[in-house]
Short mmCIF file of C-alpha atoms in Angstrom, two decimals:
data_model
loop_
_atom_site.label_atom_id
_atom_site.label_comp_id
_atom_site.label_asym_id
_atom_site.label_seq_id
_atom_site.Cartn_x
_atom_site.Cartn_y
_atom_site.Cartn_z
CA MET A 1 4.03 -20.31 30.32
CA TYR A 2 4.13 -16.56 29.69
CA VAL A 3 3.66 -15.06 26.23
CA ALA A 4 4.62 -11.47 25.41
CA GLU A 5 1.87 -8.98 24.67
CA THR A 6 2.47 -5.38 23.66
CA ARG A 7 1.25 -2.44 25.64
CA ALA A 8 -0.15 -1.14 22.39
CA ALA A 9 -2.50 -4.12 22.25
CA ARG A 10 -3.48 -3.57 25.89
CA ALA A 11 -4.07 0.13 25.31
CA THR A 12 -6.58 -0.59 22.57
CA THR A 13 -8.67 -3.08 24.54
CA ALA A 14 -10.88 -0.24 25.74
CA GLY A 15 -11.45 0.75 22.13
CA ARG A 16 -12.61 -2.79 21.41
CA ARG A 17 -15.13 -2.69 24.25
CA ARG A 18 -16.70 0.46 22.86
CA GLY A 19 -17.80 -1.49 19.79
CA GLY A 20 -18.31 0.92 16.94
CA THR A 21 -15.73 3.50 17.94
CA VAL A 22 -12.39 3.72 16.18
CA ALA A 23 -9.49 3.15 18.58
CA PRO A 24 -7.12 6.07 19.32
CA THR A 25 -4.25 3.95 17.99
CA VAL A 26 -5.93 3.85 14.57
CA LEU A 27 -6.39 7.62 14.55
CA ALA A 28 -2.78 8.24 15.63
CA LEU A 29 -1.46 5.90 12.94
CA GLY A 30 -3.79 7.53 10.44
CA THR A 31 -2.24 10.92 11.25
CA VAL A 32 1.25 9.52 10.76
CA SER A 33 0.25 8.01 7.44
CA LEU A 34 -1.42 11.24 6.34
CA ILE A 35 1.75 13.26 6.94
CA THR A 36 4.02 10.59 5.46
CA ASP A 37 1.86 10.28 2.36
CA VAL A 38 2.08 14.02 1.75
CA SER A 39 5.84 13.50 1.62
CA SER A 40 5.93 10.32 -0.46
CA GLU A 41 3.24 11.37 -2.93
CA MET A 42 5.05 14.63 -3.62
CA VAL A 43 7.86 12.49 -5.00
CA THR A 44 5.61 9.89 -6.63
CA ALA A 45 3.66 12.59 -8.48
CA VAL A 46 6.72 14.00 -10.25
CA LEU A 47 8.91 10.89 -10.46
CA PRO A 48 7.52 9.39 -13.71
CA LEU A 49 7.87 12.64 -15.64
CA TYR A 50 11.24 13.38 -14.00
CA LEU A 51 12.64 10.00 -15.03
CA VAL A 52 11.09 9.69 -18.51
CA ALA A 53 11.07 13.31 -19.69
CA GLY A 54 13.83 14.75 -17.51
CA LEU A 55 16.39 11.93 -17.52
CA GLY A 56 15.26 10.29 -20.76
CA LEU A 57 14.65 6.75 -19.48
CA SER A 58 12.92 4.28 -21.80
CA PRO A 59 9.64 2.63 -20.75
CA LEU A 60 11.65 -0.54 -19.99
CA GLY A 61 14.10 1.41 -17.80
CA PHE A 62 11.22 3.15 -16.07
CA GLY A 63 9.46 -0.19 -15.61
CA LEU A 64 12.57 -1.53 -13.86
CA LEU A 65 12.72 1.45 -11.50
CA ASP A 66 8.97 1.40 -10.94
CA GLY A 67 9.19 -2.29 -10.14
CA VAL A 68 11.92 -1.54 -7.61
CA TYR A 69 9.82 1.30 -6.15
CA ASN A 70 6.70 -0.82 -5.74
CA GLY A 71 8.11 -4.31 -5.26
CA PHE A 72 11.43 -4.11 -3.43
CA SER A 73 9.67 -3.74 -0.11
CA ALA A 74 8.55 -7.37 -0.53
CA VAL A 75 12.09 -8.47 0.34
CA VAL A 76 11.89 -7.05 3.86
CA ARG A 77 8.18 -7.21 4.75
CA LEU A 78 8.57 -10.61 6.38
CA VAL A 79 11.58 -9.32 8.31
CA GLY A 80 9.62 -6.32 9.57
CA GLY A 81 6.65 -8.46 10.53
CA HIS A 82 8.85 -11.01 12.31
CA LEU A 83 10.78 -8.38 14.27
CA ALA A 84 7.56 -6.71 15.39
CA ASP A 85 5.95 -9.96 16.57
CA ARG A 86 9.04 -11.38 18.23
CA GLY A 87 9.93 -8.15 19.99
CA GLY A 88 6.74 -8.02 22.02
CA GLY A 89 6.57 -4.24 22.27
CA ARG A 90 8.32 -3.42 19.01
CA HIS A 91 5.44 -2.92 16.58
CA LYS A 92 5.74 0.83 16.99
CA TRP A 93 9.53 0.93 16.90
CA VAL A 94 9.96 -1.32 13.87
CA ALA A 95 7.42 0.81 12.04
CA GLY A 96 9.21 3.96 13.24
CA PHE A 97 12.54 2.74 11.89
CA GLY A 98 10.89 2.12 8.53
CA TYR A 99 9.40 5.60 8.44
CA ALA A 100 12.75 7.16 9.38
CA LEU A 101 14.65 5.23 6.69
CA SER A 102 12.24 6.38 3.99
CA ALA A 103 12.54 9.97 5.20
CA LEU A 104 16.34 9.88 4.95
CA CYS A 105 16.13 8.75 1.31
CA LYS A 106 14.27 11.85 0.10
CA PRO A 107 17.28 14.25 0.04
CA LEU A 108 19.42 11.56 -1.61
CA LEU A 109 17.32 11.94 -4.75
CA LEU A 110 18.99 15.35 -5.13
CA LEU A 111 22.30 13.56 -5.74
CA ALA A 112 21.09 10.74 -8.02
CA HIS A 113 20.94 11.49 -11.74
CA SER A 114 21.31 8.10 -13.45
CA LEU A 115 19.62 4.70 -13.40
CA THR A 116 21.86 2.90 -10.87
CA PRO A 117 21.99 5.49 -8.04
CA ILE A 118 18.29 6.31 -8.44
CA GLY A 119 17.53 2.60 -8.25
CA LEU A 120 19.56 2.25 -5.04
CA VAL A 121 17.83 5.23 -3.41
CA LEU A 122 14.38 3.92 -4.35
CA ALA A 123 15.31 0.46 -3.07
CA ALA A 124 16.30 1.93 0.30
CA ASP A 125 13.10 3.98 0.42
CA ARG A 126 10.99 0.90 -0.27
CA THR A 127 12.95 -1.04 2.34
CA GLY A 128 11.65 1.47 4.85
CA LYS A 129 8.12 0.99 3.58
CA GLY A 130 8.49 -2.77 3.76
CA LEU A 131 9.65 -2.64 7.37
CA ARG A 132 6.81 -0.40 8.54
CA THR A 133 3.75 -1.67 6.68
CA ALA A 134 3.05 -5.00 8.41
CA PRO A 135 3.66 -3.72 12.00
CA ARG A 136 1.43 -0.71 11.31
CA ASP A 137 -1.38 -2.84 9.88
CA ALA A 138 -1.02 -5.30 12.74
CA LEU A 139 -1.53 -2.47 15.25
CA ILE A 140 -4.69 -1.41 13.38
CA SER A 141 -5.97 -4.99 13.34
CA LEU A 142 -5.22 -5.60 17.01
CA SER A 143 -6.98 -2.34 17.89
CA SER A 144 -10.26 -3.48 16.32
CA THR A 145 -12.86 -6.20 16.73
CA PRO A 146 -13.37 -8.64 13.84
CA GLU A 147 -16.75 -7.03 13.18
CA THR A 148 -15.30 -3.53 12.74
CA ARG A 149 -11.93 -4.18 11.10
CA GLY A 150 -13.17 -3.12 7.69
CA ARG A 151 -14.23 0.24 9.10
CA ALA A 152 -10.98 0.68 11.06
CA PHE A 153 -8.84 0.01 7.99
CA GLY A 154 -11.17 2.23 5.97
CA VAL A 155 -10.67 5.14 8.39
CA HIS A 156 -6.90 4.65 8.35
CA ARG A 157 -6.77 4.41 4.55
CA ALA A 158 -8.97 7.50 4.24
CA MET A 159 -6.57 9.50 6.41
CA ASP A 160 -3.63 8.03 4.52
CA THR A 161 -5.26 9.05 1.24
CA ALA A 162 -5.88 12.57 2.46
CA GLY A 163 -2.10 12.85 2.45
CA ALA A 164 -2.00 11.34 -1.03
CA LEU A 165 -4.42 14.07 -2.09
CA LEU A 166 -2.33 16.88 -0.63
CA GLY A 167 1.06 15.56 -1.80
CA PRO A 168 0.58 15.97 -5.58
CA LEU A 169 -1.03 19.36 -5.02
CA ALA A 170 1.98 20.49 -3.00
CA ALA A 171 4.33 19.18 -5.71
CA PHE A 172 2.35 21.00 -8.40
CA LEU A 173 2.52 24.31 -6.52
CA ILE A 174 6.25 23.91 -5.80
CA LEU A 175 7.03 23.13 -9.45
CA ARG A 176 5.19 26.26 -10.58
CA ALA A 177 6.73 28.51 -7.91
CA THR A 178 10.41 27.54 -8.11
CA VAL A 179 13.13 27.46 -10.74
CA ASP A 180 14.75 24.16 -9.66
CA GLY A 181 11.35 22.54 -9.16
CA TYR A 182 12.35 18.90 -8.72
CA ASP A 183 15.08 19.70 -6.17
CA ALA A 184 12.61 21.82 -4.20
CA VAL A 185 10.04 19.02 -4.21
CA PHE A 186 12.57 16.50 -2.85
CA THR A 187 13.72 18.93 -0.13
CA VAL A 188 10.22 19.78 1.11
CA SER A 189 9.29 16.10 0.97
CA PHE A 190 12.14 15.29 3.38
CA CYS A 191 11.02 17.93 5.89
CA VAL A 192 7.44 16.65 5.88
CA ALA A 193 8.61 13.04 6.30
CA VAL A 194 10.59 14.00 9.42
CA LEU A 195 7.42 15.52 10.89
CA GLY A 196 5.62 12.22 10.35
CA VAL A 197 8.31 10.33 12.27
CA LEU A 198 8.02 12.76 15.17
CA VAL A 199 4.25 12.30 15.36
CA LEU A 200 4.72 8.52 15.46
CA VAL A 201 7.25 8.72 18.31
CA LEU A 202 5.17 11.14 20.36
CA PHE A 203 1.57 9.98 19.87
CA VAL A 204 1.39 6.29 18.87
CA PRO A 205 1.18 3.97 21.93
CA GLY A 206 4.10 1.62 22.41
CA GLY A 207 6.37 0.15 25.04
CA ARG A 208 7.98 -2.98 26.37
CA ALA A 209 6.18 -6.25 26.57
CA GLU A 210 4.15 -7.21 29.61
CA PRO A 211 3.42 -10.88 30.41
CA ARG A 212 -0.03 -12.39 30.73
CA ALA A 213 -0.89 -15.50 32.67
CA GLU A 214 -3.41 -17.08 30.30
CA PRO A 215 -2.33 -17.01 26.70
CA ALA A 216 -4.96 -17.29 24.01
CA SER A 217 -5.41 -20.72 22.50
CA ASP A 218 -4.25 -19.57 19.07
CA ASP A 219 -0.94 -18.13 20.29
CA ALA A 220 2.19 -19.42 18.58
CA ARG A 221 5.85 -18.75 19.11
CA PRO A 222 6.67 -15.78 16.82
CA THR A 223 9.43 -17.27 14.67
CA LEU A 224 10.06 -16.84 10.96
CA ARG A 225 9.28 -20.52 10.45
CA ALA A 226 5.98 -20.12 12.26
CA ALA A 227 5.11 -17.17 10.03
CA LEU A 228 5.74 -19.15 6.83
CA SER A 229 3.88 -22.15 8.24
CA LEU A 230 0.77 -19.96 8.37
CA LEU A 231 0.39 -20.72 4.67
CA ARG A 232 -0.67 -24.22 5.73
CA ARG A 233 -3.87 -22.61 6.94
CA ARG A 234 -6.27 -23.06 4.06
CA ASP A 235 -7.97 -19.69 4.49
CA LEU A 236 -4.75 -17.67 4.57
CA CYS A 237 -3.32 -19.66 1.66
CA ARG A 238 -6.38 -18.77 -0.45
CA VAL A 239 -6.01 -15.11 0.48
CA THR A 240 -2.31 -15.05 -0.42
CA VAL A 241 -2.77 -16.85 -3.74
CA CYS A 242 -5.52 -14.44 -4.81
CA ALA A 243 -3.48 -11.39 -3.79
CA LEU A 244 -0.58 -12.73 -5.84
CA LEU A 245 -2.71 -13.59 -8.90
CA LEU A 246 -4.43 -10.22 -9.03
CA GLY A 247 -1.16 -8.38 -8.35
CA LEU A 248 0.35 -9.98 -11.45
CA ALA A 249 -2.16 -8.08 -13.60
CA THR A 250 -2.33 -4.77 -11.71
CA VAL A 251 -0.58 -2.04 -13.70
CA SER A 252 1.24 0.35 -11.37
CA ASP A 253 -0.10 3.83 -10.72
CA SER A 254 2.77 5.50 -12.51
CA PHE A 255 2.08 3.60 -15.73
CA VAL A 256 -1.63 4.40 -15.45
CA TYR A 257 -0.83 8.11 -15.27
CA LEU A 258 1.62 7.88 -18.17
CA LEU A 259 -1.07 6.10 -20.22
CA LEU A 260 -3.57 8.80 -19.32
CA GLN A 261 -1.16 11.49 -20.41
CA ARG A 262 -0.32 9.85 -23.74
CA ARG A 263 -3.66 8.33 -24.74
CA LEU A 264 -5.89 11.17 -23.53
CA ASP A 265 -3.48 14.02 -24.36
CA VAL A 266 -3.03 15.37 -20.84
CA PRO A 267 -0.56 18.32 -20.94
CA ASP A 268 2.75 17.91 -19.10
CA ARG A 269 1.99 20.81 -16.76
CA TRP A 270 -1.04 18.95 -15.37
CA PHE A 271 0.68 15.59 -14.98
CA ALA A 272 1.49 16.05 -11.27
CA LEU A 273 -2.24 16.56 -10.57
CA LEU A 274 -3.38 13.22 -11.99
CA PRO A 275 -2.88 11.34 -8.67
CA LEU A 276 -5.29 13.83 -7.09
CA GLY A 277 -8.22 12.23 -8.91
CA THR A 278 -7.32 8.76 -7.67
CA ALA A 279 -6.71 10.04 -4.13
CA ALA A 280 -9.98 12.00 -4.02
CA ALA A 281 -12.03 8.94 -5.01
CA PHE A 282 -10.09 6.76 -2.55
CA LEU A 283 -10.65 9.29 0.24
CA LEU A 284 -14.41 9.52 -0.35
CA LEU A 285 -15.00 5.78 -0.75
CA ALA A 286 -12.58 4.14 1.72
CA VAL A 287 -14.78 4.34 4.83
CA PRO A 288 -18.12 3.54 3.11
CA LEU A 289 -16.65 0.54 1.30
CA GLY A 290 -14.89 -0.63 4.47
CA ARG A 291 -18.20 -0.58 6.32
CA LEU A 292 -19.91 -2.28 3.38
CA ALA A 293 -17.27 -5.02 3.46
CA ASP A 294 -18.04 -5.62 7.16
CA ARG A 295 -21.72 -6.06 6.30
CA VAL A 296 -21.90 -7.92 2.98
CA GLY A 297 -18.57 -9.75 2.91
CA ARG A 298 -15.04 -8.53 2.37
CA TRP A 299 -14.32 -10.67 -0.67
CA ARG A 300 -17.34 -9.41 -2.57
CA VAL A 301 -16.12 -5.84 -2.14
CA PHE A 302 -12.52 -6.86 -2.89
CA LEU A 303 -13.39 -8.49 -6.21
CA ALA A 304 -15.80 -5.68 -7.14
CA GLY A 305 -12.85 -3.31 -6.74
CA HIS A 306 -10.94 -5.23 -9.40
CA GLY A 307 -14.01 -4.95 -11.60
CA ALA A 308 -13.67 -1.18 -11.31
CA LEU A 309 -10.03 -1.46 -12.34
CA LEU A 310 -11.02 -3.50 -15.40
CA ALA A 311 -13.47 -0.77 -16.37
CA ALA A 312 -10.68 1.84 -16.06
CA TYR A 313 -8.46 -0.22 -18.37
CA ALA A 314 -11.31 -0.53 -20.88
CA LEU A 315 -11.74 3.25 -20.95
CA LEU A 316 -8.02 3.71 -21.57
CA LEU A 317 -8.12 1.18 -24.40
CA ALA A 318 -11.10 2.96 -25.94
CA SER A 319 -9.26 6.30 -25.64
CA ALA A 320 -12.48 7.75 -24.25
CA HIS A 321 -11.86 11.35 -23.27
CA SER A 322 -12.94 10.98 -19.68
CA VAL A 323 -9.91 11.46 -17.48
CA ALA A 324 -12.12 12.05 -14.43
CA LEU A 325 -13.98 8.74 -14.86
CA VAL A 326 -10.76 6.76 -15.24
CA LEU A 327 -9.37 8.32 -12.06
CA LEU A 328 -12.66 7.74 -10.22
CA LEU A 329 -12.58 4.04 -11.09
CA HIS A 330 -8.89 3.86 -10.19
CA GLY A 331 -9.57 5.35 -6.76
CA ALA A 332 -12.59 3.09 -6.24
CA PHE A 333 -10.34 0.10 -6.92
CA TYR A 334 -7.99 1.09 -4.09
CA ALA A 335 -10.84 1.94 -1.70
CA ALA A 336 -12.37 -1.52 -2.24
CA THR A 337 -9.14 -3.52 -2.01
CA ASP A 338 -6.32 -1.96 0.01
CA GLY A 339 -7.66 -1.93 3.57
CA VAL A 340 -10.29 -4.59 2.83
CA LEU A 341 -7.59 -7.15 1.99
CA MET A 342 -5.80 -6.55 5.29
CA ALA A 343 -9.07 -6.73 7.24
CA ALA A 344 -9.91 -10.05 5.57
CA ALA A 345 -6.44 -11.50 6.06
CA SER A 346 -6.53 -10.59 9.77
CA ASP A 347 -9.37 -13.06 10.28
CA SER A 348 -7.03 -15.95 9.39
CA VAL A 349 -4.01 -14.97 11.51
CA PRO A 350 -3.51 -15.46 15.29
CA GLU A 351 -2.74 -12.36 17.35
CA SER A 352 0.78 -13.47 18.26
CA LEU A 353 1.68 -13.67 14.55
CA ARG A 354 -0.56 -10.91 13.26
CA SER A 355 2.24 -8.73 11.89
CA SER A 356 4.05 -11.70 10.29
CA GLY A 357 0.86 -13.11 8.79
CA LEU A 358 -0.13 -9.85 7.17
CA ALA A 359 3.44 -9.53 5.88
CA VAL A 360 3.09 -12.90 4.13
CA VAL A 361 0.08 -11.65 2.18
CA GLN A 362 1.69 -8.28 1.45
CA THR A 363 4.89 -9.97 0.25
CA GLY A 364 3.04 -12.09 -2.30
CA GLN A 365 1.18 -9.07 -3.59
CA ALA A 366 4.27 -6.85 -3.73
CA LEU A 367 6.34 -9.44 -5.59
CA ALA A 368 3.54 -9.91 -8.09
CA ARG A 369 3.27 -6.16 -8.72
CA PHE A 370 7.04 -6.00 -9.12
CA ALA A 371 6.80 -8.64 -11.85
CA CYS A 372 3.89 -6.79 -13.46
CA SER A 373 5.88 -3.54 -13.65
CA LEU A 374 8.79 -5.30 -15.33
CA GLY A 375 6.53 -7.14 -17.75
CA PHE A 376 4.42 -4.11 -18.61
CA GLY A 377 7.49 -1.93 -19.19
CA ALA A 378 9.03 -4.58 -21.46
CA ALA A 379 5.78 -5.06 -23.40
CA TRP A 380 5.41 -1.30 -23.87
CA THR A 381 8.98 -1.03 -25.16
CA LEU A 382 8.62 -3.97 -27.57
CA TRP A 383 5.04 -3.67 -28.82
CA GLY A 384 3.66 -0.32 -27.66
CA ASP A 385 1.44 0.86 -24.84
CA ARG A 386 -1.85 -0.35 -26.36
CA THR A 387 -0.70 -3.96 -26.74
CA ALA A 388 0.75 -3.93 -23.22
CA LEU A 389 -2.55 -2.66 -21.80
CA TRP A 390 -4.58 -5.23 -23.76
CA ALA A 391 -2.42 -8.01 -22.29
CA SER A 392 -2.84 -6.65 -18.74
CA THR A 393 -6.61 -6.31 -19.17
CA ALA A 394 -6.98 -9.89 -20.39
CA ALA A 395 -4.74 -11.16 -17.58
CA LEU A 396 -6.71 -9.24 -14.93
CA ALA A 397 -10.02 -10.60 -16.19
CA LEU A 398 -8.67 -14.16 -16.08
CA CYS A 399 -7.15 -13.72 -12.60
CA ALA A 400 -10.41 -12.21 -11.30
CA VAL A 401 -12.36 -15.27 -12.47
CA LEU A 402 -9.82 -17.62 -10.88
CA SER A 403 -9.91 -15.62 -7.64
CA LEU A 404 -13.69 -15.75 -7.56
CA THR A 405 -13.49 -19.53 -7.70
CA ILE A 406 -10.77 -19.71 -5.02
CA LEU A 407 -12.50 -17.31 -2.62
CA ARG A 408 -16.04 -18.68 -2.92
CA PRO A 409 -15.62 -21.11 0.02
CA LEU A 410 -14.50 -18.23 2.25
CA GLU A 411 -17.61 -16.20 1.41
CA SER A 412 -19.94 -19.15 1.99
CA SER A 413 -18.41 -19.79 5.43
CA ALA A 414 -18.46 -16.13 6.47
#
């Protein structure tokens, strides 16, 4: 019986044999992510202030939109993962469609000036992100050995975060240099996003499926039912439950920056630069923490990252005037969790369902963060930002303890 295998997976076999080297596929995808993140972070950097100060949305209204922005992609992640696995050679093309859809949404923000149309545009943008994320991460995973996946994801996330560092800076400069600043930001963001799509099409390996005579013993028919049945695997179920639990108590970036502005008196003109601190810390720490996760255990690093996030919340609650330290801890949280989670989840998923399996974990996490944005926005509106942050801090501490208990068997068997 023949089982489809992508040319992309074949092309990266040489990279696997070289051991410590990072596969060309990872570097190409990192370049795409760098360019795309310049585009998306330009919008993300100005969106909270644009919606709250410019359009006058309440924290609850902003929480709804922020939940859509960060959680709507959960609806289509399984679809994207399934299409990529079932198509044989479609990992690249499913991801490319997702990148293109997000790019097309950027100029539509120029036409949206109220809650409903803005929500629809953000939902479409996040649909694109949902379609592309699992196939992209599957390509990174399939390009790496189990022993070096932490490093490979760390390199990709570092390149991705370099774009996140440049995006807010570009938005800041555009806002200062133009009269219609927000419109200019959305226009330039679209142009940069198109460039990212072109780099993906031209430089990321991809093609039709080629058969192999001896399928691996863990191969499974790539159906949607098979993807969901992966949750019967005890290891992957533990991973998904912990990602969901911790996501329920992870305040979104936009709310963190709004809290920084209000509690630490950051002037409006500097607001667009706040994501730079998070991105700089993420960029510097992603590769070292990825390599550390390969050596000492991915779950230790993953949970330590949430400890850094707890410390950031504590500083915000104390109103300590240390914006730089809060952003450093916020970036360390992402460096220790984002790529590390995908590297750890890859160990529990067969190659033929790699994209679908990672999508299962990402879906649980995205849905949880969607719920957190709604809950945090409602709590802020009803009881104020301090009470909302206290509740999130307590919930995160509790979820971290529960996750430590759930993940302990995985660490002991590693």
